[in-house]
Short mmCIF file of C-alpha atoms in Angstrom, two decimals:
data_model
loop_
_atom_site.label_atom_id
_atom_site.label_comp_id
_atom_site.label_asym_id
_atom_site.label_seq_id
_atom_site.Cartn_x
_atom_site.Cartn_y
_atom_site.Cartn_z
CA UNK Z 18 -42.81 -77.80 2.60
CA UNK Z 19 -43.31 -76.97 -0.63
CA UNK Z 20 -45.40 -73.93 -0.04
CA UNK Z 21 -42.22 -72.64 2.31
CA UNK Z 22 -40.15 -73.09 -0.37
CA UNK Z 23 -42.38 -70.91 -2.78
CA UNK Z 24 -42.85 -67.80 0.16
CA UNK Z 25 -39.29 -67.61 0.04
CA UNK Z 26 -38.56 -67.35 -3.22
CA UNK Z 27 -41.04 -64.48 -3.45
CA UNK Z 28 -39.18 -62.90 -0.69
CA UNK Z 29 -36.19 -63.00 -2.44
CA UNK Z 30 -37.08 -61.96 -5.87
CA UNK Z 31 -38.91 -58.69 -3.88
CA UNK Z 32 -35.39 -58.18 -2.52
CA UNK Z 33 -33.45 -58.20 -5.79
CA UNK Z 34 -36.72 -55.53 -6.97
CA UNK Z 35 -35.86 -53.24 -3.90
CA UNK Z 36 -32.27 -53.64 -4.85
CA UNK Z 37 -32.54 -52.38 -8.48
CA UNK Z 38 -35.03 -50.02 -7.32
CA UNK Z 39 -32.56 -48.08 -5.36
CA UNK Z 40 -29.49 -48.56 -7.37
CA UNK Z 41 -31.53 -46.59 -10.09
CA UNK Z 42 -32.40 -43.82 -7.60
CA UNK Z 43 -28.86 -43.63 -7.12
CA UNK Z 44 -27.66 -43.14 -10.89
CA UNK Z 45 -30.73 -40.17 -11.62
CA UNK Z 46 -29.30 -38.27 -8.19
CA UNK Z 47 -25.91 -38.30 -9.91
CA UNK Z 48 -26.98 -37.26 -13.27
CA UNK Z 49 -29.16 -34.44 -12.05
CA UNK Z 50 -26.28 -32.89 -9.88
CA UNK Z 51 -24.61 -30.55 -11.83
CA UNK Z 52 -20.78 -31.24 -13.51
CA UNK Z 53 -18.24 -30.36 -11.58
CA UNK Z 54 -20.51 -30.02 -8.96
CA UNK Z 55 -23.40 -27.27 -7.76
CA UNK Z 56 -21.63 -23.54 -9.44
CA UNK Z 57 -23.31 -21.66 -6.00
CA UNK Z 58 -20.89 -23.76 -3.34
CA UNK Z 59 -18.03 -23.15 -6.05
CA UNK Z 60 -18.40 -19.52 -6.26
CA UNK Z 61 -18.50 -19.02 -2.28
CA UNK Z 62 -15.47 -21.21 -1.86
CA UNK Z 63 -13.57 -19.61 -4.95
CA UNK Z 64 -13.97 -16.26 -3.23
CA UNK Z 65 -13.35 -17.57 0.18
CA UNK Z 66 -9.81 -18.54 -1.47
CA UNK Z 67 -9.44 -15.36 -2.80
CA UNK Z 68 -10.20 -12.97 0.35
CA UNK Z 69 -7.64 -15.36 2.04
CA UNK Z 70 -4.80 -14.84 -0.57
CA UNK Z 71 -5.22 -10.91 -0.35
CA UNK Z 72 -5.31 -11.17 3.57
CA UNK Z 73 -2.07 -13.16 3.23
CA UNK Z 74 -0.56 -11.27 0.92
CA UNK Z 75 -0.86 -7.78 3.44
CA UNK Z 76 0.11 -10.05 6.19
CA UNK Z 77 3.64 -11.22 4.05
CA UNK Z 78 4.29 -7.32 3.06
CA UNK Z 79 3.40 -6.31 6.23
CA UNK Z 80 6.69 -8.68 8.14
CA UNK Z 81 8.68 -8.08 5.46
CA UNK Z 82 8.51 -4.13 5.79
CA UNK Z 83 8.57 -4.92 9.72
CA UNK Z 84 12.04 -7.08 8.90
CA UNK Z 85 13.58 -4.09 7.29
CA UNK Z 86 13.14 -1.88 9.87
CA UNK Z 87 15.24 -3.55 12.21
CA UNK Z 88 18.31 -3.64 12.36
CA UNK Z 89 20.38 -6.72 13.27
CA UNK Z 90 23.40 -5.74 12.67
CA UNK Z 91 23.51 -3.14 15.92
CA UNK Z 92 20.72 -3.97 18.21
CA UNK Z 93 21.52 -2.17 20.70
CA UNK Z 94 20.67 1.06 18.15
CA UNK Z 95 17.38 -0.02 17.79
CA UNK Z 96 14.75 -0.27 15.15
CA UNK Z 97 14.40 2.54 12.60
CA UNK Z 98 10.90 3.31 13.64
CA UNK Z 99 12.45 3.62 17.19
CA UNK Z 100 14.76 6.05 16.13
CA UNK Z 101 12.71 8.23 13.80
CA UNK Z 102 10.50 8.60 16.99
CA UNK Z 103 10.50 12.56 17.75
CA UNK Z 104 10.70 13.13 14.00
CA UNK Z 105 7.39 14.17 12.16
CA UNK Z 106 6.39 13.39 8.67
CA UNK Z 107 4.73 15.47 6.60
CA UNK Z 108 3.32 14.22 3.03
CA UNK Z 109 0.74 13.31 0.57
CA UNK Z 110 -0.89 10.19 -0.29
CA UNK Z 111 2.48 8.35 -1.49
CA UNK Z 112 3.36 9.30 2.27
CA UNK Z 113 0.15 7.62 3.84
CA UNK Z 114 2.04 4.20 3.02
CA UNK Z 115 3.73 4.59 6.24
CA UNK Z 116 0.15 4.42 7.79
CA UNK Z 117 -0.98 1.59 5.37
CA UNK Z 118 1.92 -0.31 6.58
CA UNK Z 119 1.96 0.65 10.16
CA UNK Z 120 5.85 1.52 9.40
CA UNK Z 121 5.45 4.50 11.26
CA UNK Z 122 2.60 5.76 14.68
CA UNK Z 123 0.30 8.93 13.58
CA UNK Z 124 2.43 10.41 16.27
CA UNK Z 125 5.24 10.62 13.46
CA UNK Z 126 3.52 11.36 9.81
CA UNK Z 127 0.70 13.72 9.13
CA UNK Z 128 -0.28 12.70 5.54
CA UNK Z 129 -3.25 13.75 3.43
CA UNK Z 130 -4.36 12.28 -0.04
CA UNK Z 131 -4.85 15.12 -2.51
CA UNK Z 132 -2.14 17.02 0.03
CA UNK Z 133 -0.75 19.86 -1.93
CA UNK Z 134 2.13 22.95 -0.82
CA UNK Z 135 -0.86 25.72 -1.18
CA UNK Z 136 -3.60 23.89 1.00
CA UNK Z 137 -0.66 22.50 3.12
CA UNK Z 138 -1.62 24.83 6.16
CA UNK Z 139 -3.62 22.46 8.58
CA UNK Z 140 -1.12 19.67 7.70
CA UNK Z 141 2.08 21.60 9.16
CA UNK Z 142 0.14 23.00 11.93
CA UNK Z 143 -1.01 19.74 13.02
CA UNK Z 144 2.84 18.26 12.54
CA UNK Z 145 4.32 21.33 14.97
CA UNK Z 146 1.54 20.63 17.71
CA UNK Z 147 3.04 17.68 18.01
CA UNK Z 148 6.30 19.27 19.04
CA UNK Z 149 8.94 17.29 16.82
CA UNK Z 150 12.61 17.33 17.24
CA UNK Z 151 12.80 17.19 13.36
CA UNK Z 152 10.52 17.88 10.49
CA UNK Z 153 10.21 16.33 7.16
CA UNK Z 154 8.19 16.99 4.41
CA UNK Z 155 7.24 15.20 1.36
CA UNK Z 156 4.62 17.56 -1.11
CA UNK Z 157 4.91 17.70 -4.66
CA UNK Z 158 2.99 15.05 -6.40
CA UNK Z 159 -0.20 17.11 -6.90
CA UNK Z 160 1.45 19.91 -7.70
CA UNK Z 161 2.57 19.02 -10.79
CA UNK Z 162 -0.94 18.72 -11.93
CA UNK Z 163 -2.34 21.81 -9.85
CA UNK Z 164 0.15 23.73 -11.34
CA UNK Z 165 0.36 22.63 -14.74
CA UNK Z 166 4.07 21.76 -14.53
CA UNK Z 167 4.74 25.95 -13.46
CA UNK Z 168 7.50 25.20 -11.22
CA UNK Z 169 8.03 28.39 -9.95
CA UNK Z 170 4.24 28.43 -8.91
CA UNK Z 171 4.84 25.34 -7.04
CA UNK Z 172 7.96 26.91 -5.37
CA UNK Z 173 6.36 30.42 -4.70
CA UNK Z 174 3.37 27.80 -2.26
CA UNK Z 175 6.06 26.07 -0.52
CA UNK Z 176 7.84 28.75 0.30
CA UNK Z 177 4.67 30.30 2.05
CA UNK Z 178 4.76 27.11 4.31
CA UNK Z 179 8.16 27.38 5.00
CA UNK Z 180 7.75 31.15 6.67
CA UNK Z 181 4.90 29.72 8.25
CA UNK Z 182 7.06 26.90 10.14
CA UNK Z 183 9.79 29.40 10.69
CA UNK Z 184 7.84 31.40 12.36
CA UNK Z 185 6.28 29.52 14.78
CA UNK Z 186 9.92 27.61 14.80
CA UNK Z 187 12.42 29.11 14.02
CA UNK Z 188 15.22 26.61 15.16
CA UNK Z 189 13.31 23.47 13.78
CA UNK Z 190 15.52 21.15 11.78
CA UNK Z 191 13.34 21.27 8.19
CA UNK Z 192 14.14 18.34 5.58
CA UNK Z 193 12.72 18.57 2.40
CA UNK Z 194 12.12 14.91 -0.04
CA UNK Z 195 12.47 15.04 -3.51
CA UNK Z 196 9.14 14.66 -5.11
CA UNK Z 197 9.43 10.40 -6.05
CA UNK Z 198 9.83 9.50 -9.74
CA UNK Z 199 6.55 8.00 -11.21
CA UNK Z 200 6.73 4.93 -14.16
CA UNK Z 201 5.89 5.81 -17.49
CA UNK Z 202 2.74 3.96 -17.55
CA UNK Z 203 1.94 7.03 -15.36
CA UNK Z 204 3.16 9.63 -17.28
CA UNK Z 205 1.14 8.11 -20.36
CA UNK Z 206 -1.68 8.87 -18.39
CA UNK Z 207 -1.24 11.94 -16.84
CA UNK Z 208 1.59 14.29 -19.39
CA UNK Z 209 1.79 16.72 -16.87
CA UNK Z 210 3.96 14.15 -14.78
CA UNK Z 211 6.86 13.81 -16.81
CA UNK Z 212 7.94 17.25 -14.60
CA UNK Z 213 9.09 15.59 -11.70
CA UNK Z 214 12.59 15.84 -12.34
CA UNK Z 215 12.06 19.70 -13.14
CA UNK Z 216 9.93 19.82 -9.80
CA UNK Z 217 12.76 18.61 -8.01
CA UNK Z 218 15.43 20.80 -9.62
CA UNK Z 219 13.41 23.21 -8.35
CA UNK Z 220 13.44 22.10 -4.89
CA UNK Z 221 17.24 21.76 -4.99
CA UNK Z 222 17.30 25.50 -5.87
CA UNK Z 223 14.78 26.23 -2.98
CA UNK Z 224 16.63 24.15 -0.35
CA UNK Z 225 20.08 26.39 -1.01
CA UNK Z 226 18.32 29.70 -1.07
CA UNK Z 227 16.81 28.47 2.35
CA UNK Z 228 20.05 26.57 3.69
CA UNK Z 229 17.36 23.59 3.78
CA UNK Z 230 18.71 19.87 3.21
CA UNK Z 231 17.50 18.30 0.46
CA UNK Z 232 16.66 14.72 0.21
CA UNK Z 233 17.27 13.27 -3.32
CA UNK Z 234 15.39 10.23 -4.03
CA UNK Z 235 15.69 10.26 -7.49
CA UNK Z 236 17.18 6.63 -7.29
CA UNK Z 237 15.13 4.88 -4.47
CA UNK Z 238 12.85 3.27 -6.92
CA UNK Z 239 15.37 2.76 -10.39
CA UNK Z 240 14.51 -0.63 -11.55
CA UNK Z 241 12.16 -1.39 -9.45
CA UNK Z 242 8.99 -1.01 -11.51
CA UNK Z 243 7.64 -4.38 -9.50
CA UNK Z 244 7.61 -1.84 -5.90
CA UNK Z 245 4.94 0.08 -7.64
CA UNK Z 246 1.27 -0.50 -7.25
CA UNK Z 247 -0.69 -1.00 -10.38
CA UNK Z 248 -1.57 2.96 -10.51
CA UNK Z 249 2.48 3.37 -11.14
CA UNK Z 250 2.70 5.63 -8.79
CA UNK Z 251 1.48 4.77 -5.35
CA UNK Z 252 3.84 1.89 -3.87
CA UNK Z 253 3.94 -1.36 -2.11
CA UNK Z 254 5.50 -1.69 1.05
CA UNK Z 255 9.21 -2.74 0.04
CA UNK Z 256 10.57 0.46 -0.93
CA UNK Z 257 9.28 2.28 2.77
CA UNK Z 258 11.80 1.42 4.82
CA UNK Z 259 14.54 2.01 2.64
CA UNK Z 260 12.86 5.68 2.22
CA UNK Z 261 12.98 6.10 5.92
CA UNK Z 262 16.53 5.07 5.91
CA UNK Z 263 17.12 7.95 3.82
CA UNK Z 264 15.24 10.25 6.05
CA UNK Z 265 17.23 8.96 8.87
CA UNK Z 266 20.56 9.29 6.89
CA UNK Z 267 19.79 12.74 6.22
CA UNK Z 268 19.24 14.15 9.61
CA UNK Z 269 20.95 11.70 11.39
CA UNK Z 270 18.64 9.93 14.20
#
């Protein structure tokens, strides 16, 4: 009896050993795992997080550029992308936004980064293959650095584009966009920039000679320095739309 009484025990004290035993295992795996946990697994999820904030972002400026092209108030007129179809585009890299924001189909803009009036050519021939109803164009920006802020250099190129479209045709509705003002931030930058509003004076004077409507948006973007990208002069989606709207205004689609 006695001897039963003693294997127990020792069973019992080797329990309370295999107890400790592990409870200390326990306490060294928490003190060698890093605070705040292992920095690898945090990195991976803290960029994880971030690629899914940009995607949303595109995704919220994306609808909200689609909600402002329709138009609720007459449905039976349409969205403005619907009516500026037949209507052709042609710009530089501020244009490629419509693109970017799949406001308008590459059946309706032909837009080039770096696009400029004197290596404008290709551009316009591509835009009257296309056989549109109406033309717009929107070329400026880099020529107010290719020509050094010489507008009458800038207006001699675009006036070599314009005989061009007239004649292969002739009867084409032509709208011309004011060149769109840049923030100062810009201009800071880049001097040479601050000639936009001579650039577009310019324009105006062109656009009588030629009996050409011109398409001031001098004021699309007044105090909105928060449309703007962080270049301060490329833009976000908001202001697109509202551009178009213009463009519609102006030849009236």
């Amino acid at each position: 009896m006695r001897q039963n009484v003693r294997i127990a025990w020792y069973f019992l004290v080797l329990a309370l050993l295999v107890g400790v035993w592990f409870a200390h295992g326990r306490a060294d795996e928490k003190k060698t795992e890093p605070e705040g946990g292992f920095p690898a697994v945090a990195w991976i999820e803290a960029q994880e997080n971030a690629d899914v904030n940009k995607i949303e972002v595109k995704l919220e400026q994306k609808e909200a550029a689609e909600q402002q092209l329709s138009d609720p108030g007459n449905p039976d007129k349409g969205t403005l992308k619907e009516r500026f179809a037949g209507a052709v585009l042609v710009g530089d890299s501020v244009a490629t936004g419509f693109l970017d924001y799949e406001i308008l189909d590459a059946t309706e803009i032909v837009a080039l980064r770096g696009l400029r009036t004197d290596s404008a050519g290709p551009e316009i021939e591509k835009a009257l293959s296309l056989a549109p109803k109406v033309l717009f164009l929107s070329i400026g920006l880099n020529d107010l650095e290719y020509c050094r802020g010489d507008s009458r250099l800038f207006i001699r190129h675009y006036e070599e584009r314009l005989t061009e479209i007239r004649a292969q045709a002739p009867d084409l509705p032509v709208y011309i966009n004011g060149i769109l003002p840049v923030l100062p931030e810009a201009v800071e930058k880049k001097p040479v920039l601050q000639n936009v509003d001579t650039f577009n004076q310019a324009l105006r004077d062109m656009c009588k000679k030629w009996n050409l409507t011109y398409i001031d948006n001098s004021e699309l973007l007044q105090d909105h320095a928060d449309w703007y990208q962080k270049d301060a002069v490329h833009l976000k989606s908001t202001p697109y739309p509202l551009w178009l709207e213009r463009m519609e205004e102006a030849a009236g689609l």
